[in-house]
Amino acid sequence: MGVVLDWLGCATFRLTVDGFVIYLDGYMDRVPAAPKVGLSAAEVDRADAILVGHAHFDHIAGAEVIAANTGATVIGSIESARLIEGAGVDRGQLLPSQGGERHRLSDGVVVTVYPSLHSCVWVGGVASGGTDAIATGHLGLTEVERAAVRGAGPLGGAGHDPELMAQLQEHRATTLHSDHTGGALAYMIDTPYGSVFYHDTSGCWTGVVRDLRPDFAIVAMAGRANIDGEPIQGSLAQFVGRMADMLRPRRMVLGHHDDWMPPVTSDGTTEESIGPVRTELSRVAPRVELLEVGYLEGTQVLG
Ligand SMILES: [Zn+2]
């Protein structure tokens, strides 16, 4: 009974609400060099719903497999729905959404969809410094100016192990993916035991987030965070603190912070990465309890 949370790597989670199974993203089948999460999308034999945060492969891929095998309802952006339908999933399973929708999934579970923002990949890349590294600048740029920043950045992978980079290219080419986010979404999942906030990339509209007040929150910690359309003037730990301060959940976990795509990513679950987050939380949101969970640990988070 209650709400049980399992982390499945990157920003993928499973919520089980009295036996009702909700996947948050579907990405478990990663590059060979990434740590194994203990479950593949093809092995999932029970899912009632899948909520997709956005249409990049490290979030949407796997959702089409789970949906096809289980008949689960899929909530995602119009771009995510287009990709999943294109992969052969029955249109009747899809609930294309853009923020503002409320979907009842069962007697006890209602999902509300909100517009959200993707992290500033154009400036931060996927590899960032430590969680306490302060980044400033790059404010007020147009898309053309942002593209120029991106072009000068380190995303080409120079200096990385060429064999791992080849694995990565192969993986991207064979995995469900859109070059567009499709519009990042955030979700509030109401259950009989309380509410859960979920987003899968480090961005938010503060006007949306600050009044939501979930009981439990999953906050993404990767890249250069995006607040109201501008790169954060500060650190990733400060972004997590800001989210905690606005949402004020009783408990929260982090997402998107493991070493999900070596060699480009690094392990953000270490004490070196989490320490600054704990310090920031104790400063700005001392009543929020940060839970640290490993893969498939089955943690009861509500009820
Ligand atoms: Zn991502």
Coordinates of C-alpha atoms and ligand atoms in Angstrom, one line a residue:
M1 CA 0.0 0.0 0.0
G2 CA 1.1 3.6 -0.5
V3 CA 3.3 4.9 -3.2
V4 CA 6.5 2.9 -4.0
L5 CA 9.3 4.5 -6.1
D6 CA 11.9 2.7 -8.1
W7 CA 14.7 4.6 -9.9
L8 CA 15.6 3.1 -13.3
G9 CA 18.5 5.3 -14.2
C10 CA 18.7 8.7 -15.9
A11 CA 15.3 10.4 -15.3
T12 CA 13.3 7.2 -15.5
F13 CA 11.3 6.1 -12.5
R14 CA 8.5 3.7 -11.7
L15 CA 5.7 4.6 -9.3
T16 CA 3.5 1.9 -8.0
V17 CA 0.3 3.1 -6.3
D18 CA -1.6 0.2 -4.7
G19 CA -0.5 -2.0 -7.6
F20 CA -1.3 0.6 -10.3
V21 CA 2.0 1.0 -12.2
I22 CA 3.2 4.3 -13.7
Y23 CA 6.4 4.7 -15.6
L24 CA 7.9 8.2 -15.7
D25 CA 9.9 8.2 -18.9
G26 CA 10.9 4.8 -20.4
Y27 CA 14.7 5.0 -20.9
M28 CA 16.5 1.9 -19.4
D29 CA 18.2 0.4 -22.4
R30 CA 21.4 2.5 -22.4
V31 CA 24.8 2.5 -24.0
P32 CA 26.9 -0.5 -23.1
A33 CA 29.3 1.5 -21.0
A34 CA 26.5 2.9 -18.7
P35 CA 25.8 1.1 -15.4
K36 CA 23.0 -1.5 -15.7
V37 CA 19.7 -0.6 -14.1
G38 CA 18.5 -4.1 -13.7
L39 CA 15.5 -4.0 -16.0
S40 CA 15.0 -3.5 -19.8
A41 CA 12.0 -2.0 -21.5
A42 CA 11.3 -5.4 -23.1
E43 CA 11.2 -7.1 -19.7
V44 CA 8.4 -4.8 -18.4
D45 CA 5.3 -7.0 -18.2
R46 CA 3.0 -4.6 -16.2
A47 CA 2.4 -0.9 -16.8
D48 CA -0.8 1.0 -16.7
A49 CA 0.5 4.4 -17.7
I50 CA 3.7 6.0 -19.0
L51 CA 4.3 9.8 -18.6
V52 CA 7.0 11.1 -21.0
G53 CA 8.8 14.3 -20.0
H54 CA 10.1 15.2 -23.5
A55 CA 11.1 13.6 -26.8
H56 CA 14.9 13.2 -26.5
F57 CA 16.0 9.6 -26.6
D58 CA 17.2 9.5 -23.1
H59 CA 13.6 10.0 -22.0
I60 CA 11.2 8.7 -24.6
A61 CA 13.1 5.6 -25.8
G62 CA 11.6 2.5 -24.3
A63 CA 8.2 4.0 -23.8
E64 CA 7.1 2.7 -27.2
V65 CA 8.3 -0.8 -26.2
I66 CA 6.5 -0.8 -22.8
A67 CA 3.3 0.7 -24.4
A68 CA 3.2 -1.9 -27.2
N69 CA 3.8 -4.8 -24.8
T70 CA 1.5 -3.8 -22.0
G71 CA -1.2 -1.6 -23.6
A72 CA -0.3 1.2 -21.1
T73 CA -1.8 4.7 -21.7
V74 CA 0.9 7.2 -22.7
I75 CA 0.8 10.9 -21.8
G76 CA 3.4 13.1 -23.6
S77 CA 3.8 16.1 -25.8
I78 CA 2.3 16.1 -29.3
E79 CA 5.9 15.4 -30.6
S80 CA 6.3 12.4 -28.2
A81 CA 2.9 11.1 -29.2
R82 CA 3.8 11.4 -32.9
L83 CA 7.0 9.4 -32.4
I84 CA 5.4 6.7 -30.3
E85 CA 2.5 6.3 -32.7
G86 CA 5.1 6.1 -35.5
A87 CA 6.8 3.3 -33.7
G88 CA 3.6 1.3 -34.0
V89 CA 1.7 2.0 -30.8
D90 CA -2.1 2.2 -31.1
R91 CA -3.3 5.7 -31.3
G92 CA -6.0 4.9 -28.7
Q93 CA -3.4 4.5 -26.0
L94 CA -2.0 8.0 -26.5
L95 CA -3.1 11.2 -24.7
P96 CA -1.1 14.0 -26.5
S97 CA -0.8 17.0 -24.1
Q98 CA 0.8 20.4 -23.9
G99 CA 0.1 21.5 -20.4
G100 CA -3.2 22.4 -18.9
E101 CA -4.8 18.9 -19.2
R102 CA -6.1 16.7 -16.4
H103 CA -6.2 13.0 -17.1
R104 CA -7.9 10.5 -14.7
L105 CA -5.9 7.2 -14.9
S106 CA -7.8 5.2 -12.3
D107 CA -10.2 5.7 -9.4
G108 CA -7.4 7.0 -7.3
V109 CA -4.9 8.5 -9.7
V110 CA -5.3 11.8 -11.6
V111 CA -2.4 13.4 -13.6
T112 CA -2.2 17.1 -14.3
V113 CA 0.1 18.3 -17.1
Y114 CA 2.1 21.5 -16.9
P115 CA 4.4 23.3 -19.4
S116 CA 8.0 23.1 -18.4
L117 CA 11.4 23.9 -19.9
H118 CA 14.4 21.9 -21.0
S119 CA 17.9 22.6 -19.5
C120 CA 20.0 25.0 -21.5
V121 CA 21.9 22.4 -23.6
W122 CA 23.0 25.1 -26.0
V123 CA 25.3 26.5 -23.3
G124 CA 25.9 23.7 -20.8
G125 CA 26.3 20.6 -22.9
V126 CA 25.5 17.4 -21.2
A127 CA 28.7 17.4 -19.2
S128 CA 28.9 20.1 -16.5
G129 CA 31.3 20.9 -13.8
G130 CA 30.6 20.0 -10.2
T131 CA 27.1 20.6 -8.8
D132 CA 28.5 23.6 -6.9
A133 CA 30.2 25.2 -10.0
I134 CA 28.8 28.7 -10.5
A135 CA 28.0 29.6 -14.1
T136 CA 27.0 33.1 -15.2
G137 CA 26.2 35.0 -18.3
H138 CA 24.6 34.0 -21.7
L139 CA 21.5 36.0 -20.8
G140 CA 19.1 37.5 -23.3
L141 CA 20.4 35.7 -26.4
T142 CA 18.4 35.0 -29.5
E143 CA 18.3 31.4 -31.0
V144 CA 20.9 32.4 -33.6
E145 CA 23.2 33.7 -30.9
R146 CA 22.6 30.5 -28.8
A147 CA 23.4 28.3 -31.8
A148 CA 26.8 30.2 -32.1
V149 CA 27.5 29.4 -28.4
R150 CA 26.6 25.8 -28.9
G151 CA 28.9 25.6 -32.0
A152 CA 31.8 26.7 -30.0
G153 CA 31.1 24.3 -27.1
P154 CA 32.6 20.9 -26.2
L155 CA 29.7 18.7 -27.5
G156 CA 31.7 17.3 -30.4
G157 CA 33.3 14.9 -28.0
A158 CA 36.9 15.8 -28.7
G159 CA 39.2 14.1 -26.2
H160 CA 36.8 11.2 -25.5
D161 CA 37.6 7.5 -26.0
P162 CA 36.8 7.0 -29.8
E163 CA 35.4 3.5 -29.1
L164 CA 32.9 4.8 -26.6
M165 CA 32.0 7.7 -28.9
A166 CA 31.3 5.2 -31.7
Q167 CA 29.0 3.2 -29.3
L168 CA 27.2 6.5 -28.5
Q169 CA 26.6 7.4 -32.2
E170 CA 25.3 3.9 -32.9
H171 CA 23.0 4.1 -29.9
R172 CA 21.6 7.4 -30.9
A173 CA 21.0 6.3 -34.5
T174 CA 19.0 3.2 -33.4
T175 CA 17.0 4.7 -30.6
L176 CA 13.6 6.5 -30.7
H177 CA 14.5 10.2 -30.6
S178 CA 13.5 13.7 -31.7
D179 CA 16.0 16.5 -32.2
H180 CA 13.3 18.7 -30.7
T181 CA 12.3 18.4 -27.1
G182 CA 8.7 18.6 -28.3
G183 CA 8.1 21.0 -25.4
A184 CA 9.2 19.7 -22.0
L185 CA 6.3 18.8 -19.6
A186 CA 6.0 18.5 -15.9
Y187 CA 3.5 16.4 -14.1
M188 CA 1.5 16.4 -10.9
I189 CA 0.3 12.9 -10.0
D190 CA -2.4 12.9 -7.4
T191 CA -2.8 9.6 -5.5
P192 CA -4.9 8.6 -2.4
Y193 CA -1.6 9.0 -0.4
G194 CA -0.7 12.5 -1.6
S195 CA 0.8 14.1 -4.7
V196 CA 4.0 13.6 -6.7
F197 CA 5.7 16.2 -8.8
Y198 CA 7.8 15.0 -11.7
H199 CA 9.9 16.6 -14.4
D200 CA 12.8 15.1 -16.3
T201 CA 15.1 17.9 -17.2
S202 CA 16.5 20.9 -15.2
G203 CA 14.1 23.6 -16.2
C204 CA 11.0 25.3 -14.9
W205 CA 8.6 28.2 -15.2
T206 CA 8.7 29.6 -11.7
G207 CA 5.1 30.9 -12.0
V208 CA 4.0 27.3 -12.6
V209 CA 6.1 25.6 -10.0
R210 CA 5.8 27.8 -7.0
D211 CA 2.2 27.1 -6.2
L212 CA 2.1 23.3 -6.8
R213 CA 3.0 22.1 -3.3
P214 CA 3.4 18.4 -3.9
D215 CA 4.0 16.0 -1.0
F216 CA 6.9 14.3 -2.9
A217 CA 9.0 15.7 -5.7
I218 CA 11.4 14.3 -8.3
V219 CA 13.8 17.1 -9.4
A220 CA 16.2 16.7 -12.4
M221 CA 19.8 17.6 -11.8
A222 CA 21.8 17.8 -15.1
G223 CA 23.4 20.4 -17.3
R224 CA 22.9 24.2 -17.1
A225 CA 19.5 24.8 -15.5
N226 CA 16.8 26.8 -17.2
I227 CA 14.7 29.2 -15.2
D228 CA 11.9 31.0 -17.0
G229 CA 13.8 30.7 -20.3
E230 CA 17.2 31.9 -19.2
P231 CA 20.3 29.9 -18.0
I232 CA 20.6 29.9 -14.2
Q233 CA 23.0 32.4 -12.8
G234 CA 24.4 30.0 -10.3
S235 CA 25.0 26.3 -9.7
L236 CA 23.1 23.1 -10.3
A237 CA 22.9 22.6 -6.5
Q238 CA 21.3 26.1 -6.3
F239 CA 18.7 25.0 -9.0
V240 CA 17.8 22.0 -6.9
G241 CA 17.5 24.3 -3.8
R242 CA 15.3 26.7 -5.7
M243 CA 13.0 23.9 -6.9
A244 CA 12.8 22.6 -3.3
D245 CA 12.0 26.1 -1.9
M246 CA 9.3 26.7 -4.5
L247 CA 7.7 23.2 -4.4
R248 CA 8.1 22.6 -0.6
P249 CA 7.6 18.8 -0.7
R250 CA 8.1 16.8 2.4
R251 CA 10.6 14.6 0.6
M252 CA 12.3 14.6 -2.7
V253 CA 14.7 12.6 -4.9
L254 CA 17.0 13.7 -7.7
G255 CA 16.9 12.4 -11.3
H256 CA 19.1 12.5 -14.4
H257 CA 22.3 12.6 -12.4
D258 CA 23.8 9.1 -12.9
D259 CA 26.5 8.3 -15.5
W260 CA 23.9 7.5 -18.1
M261 CA 25.9 8.1 -21.2
P262 CA 29.6 7.6 -20.8
P263 CA 32.0 9.1 -21.8
V264 CA 30.0 12.4 -22.1
T265 CA 28.3 12.1 -18.7
S266 CA 29.8 11.6 -15.3
D267 CA 28.4 10.1 -12.1
G268 CA 26.5 12.7 -10.1
T269 CA 25.4 10.3 -7.3
T270 CA 28.8 10.6 -5.5
E271 CA 29.2 12.4 -2.2
E272 CA 31.2 15.0 -4.1
S273 CA 28.0 15.8 -6.2
I274 CA 25.4 15.3 -3.5
G275 CA 27.2 17.1 -0.7
P276 CA 26.7 20.6 -2.2
V277 CA 23.0 19.8 -2.8
R278 CA 22.5 18.8 0.9
T279 CA 24.3 22.0 2.0
E280 CA 22.1 24.2 -0.3
L281 CA 18.9 22.4 0.9
S282 CA 19.8 22.9 4.5
R283 CA 20.2 26.6 3.8
V284 CA 17.1 27.3 1.6
A285 CA 14.7 24.4 2.3
P286 CA 15.7 22.8 5.6
R287 CA 12.4 21.0 6.1
V288 CA 12.7 19.1 2.8
E289 CA 14.1 15.6 3.2
L290 CA 16.4 14.5 0.4
L291 CA 16.2 10.7 -0.2
E292 CA 19.1 9.0 -2.0
V293 CA 17.9 5.9 -3.8
G294 CA 19.7 3.4 -6.0
Y295 CA 18.3 1.5 -8.9
L296 CA 15.2 -0.7 -8.2
E297 CA 15.3 -0.3 -4.5
G298 CA 11.5 -0.1 -4.1
T299 CA 11.3 2.9 -1.6
Q300 CA 8.0 3.7 -0.1
V301 CA 7.7 7.5 -0.5
L302 CA 4.1 8.2 0.4
G303 CA 1.5 6.4 2.6
Ligands
ZN1 ZN 18.0 14.2 -20.9

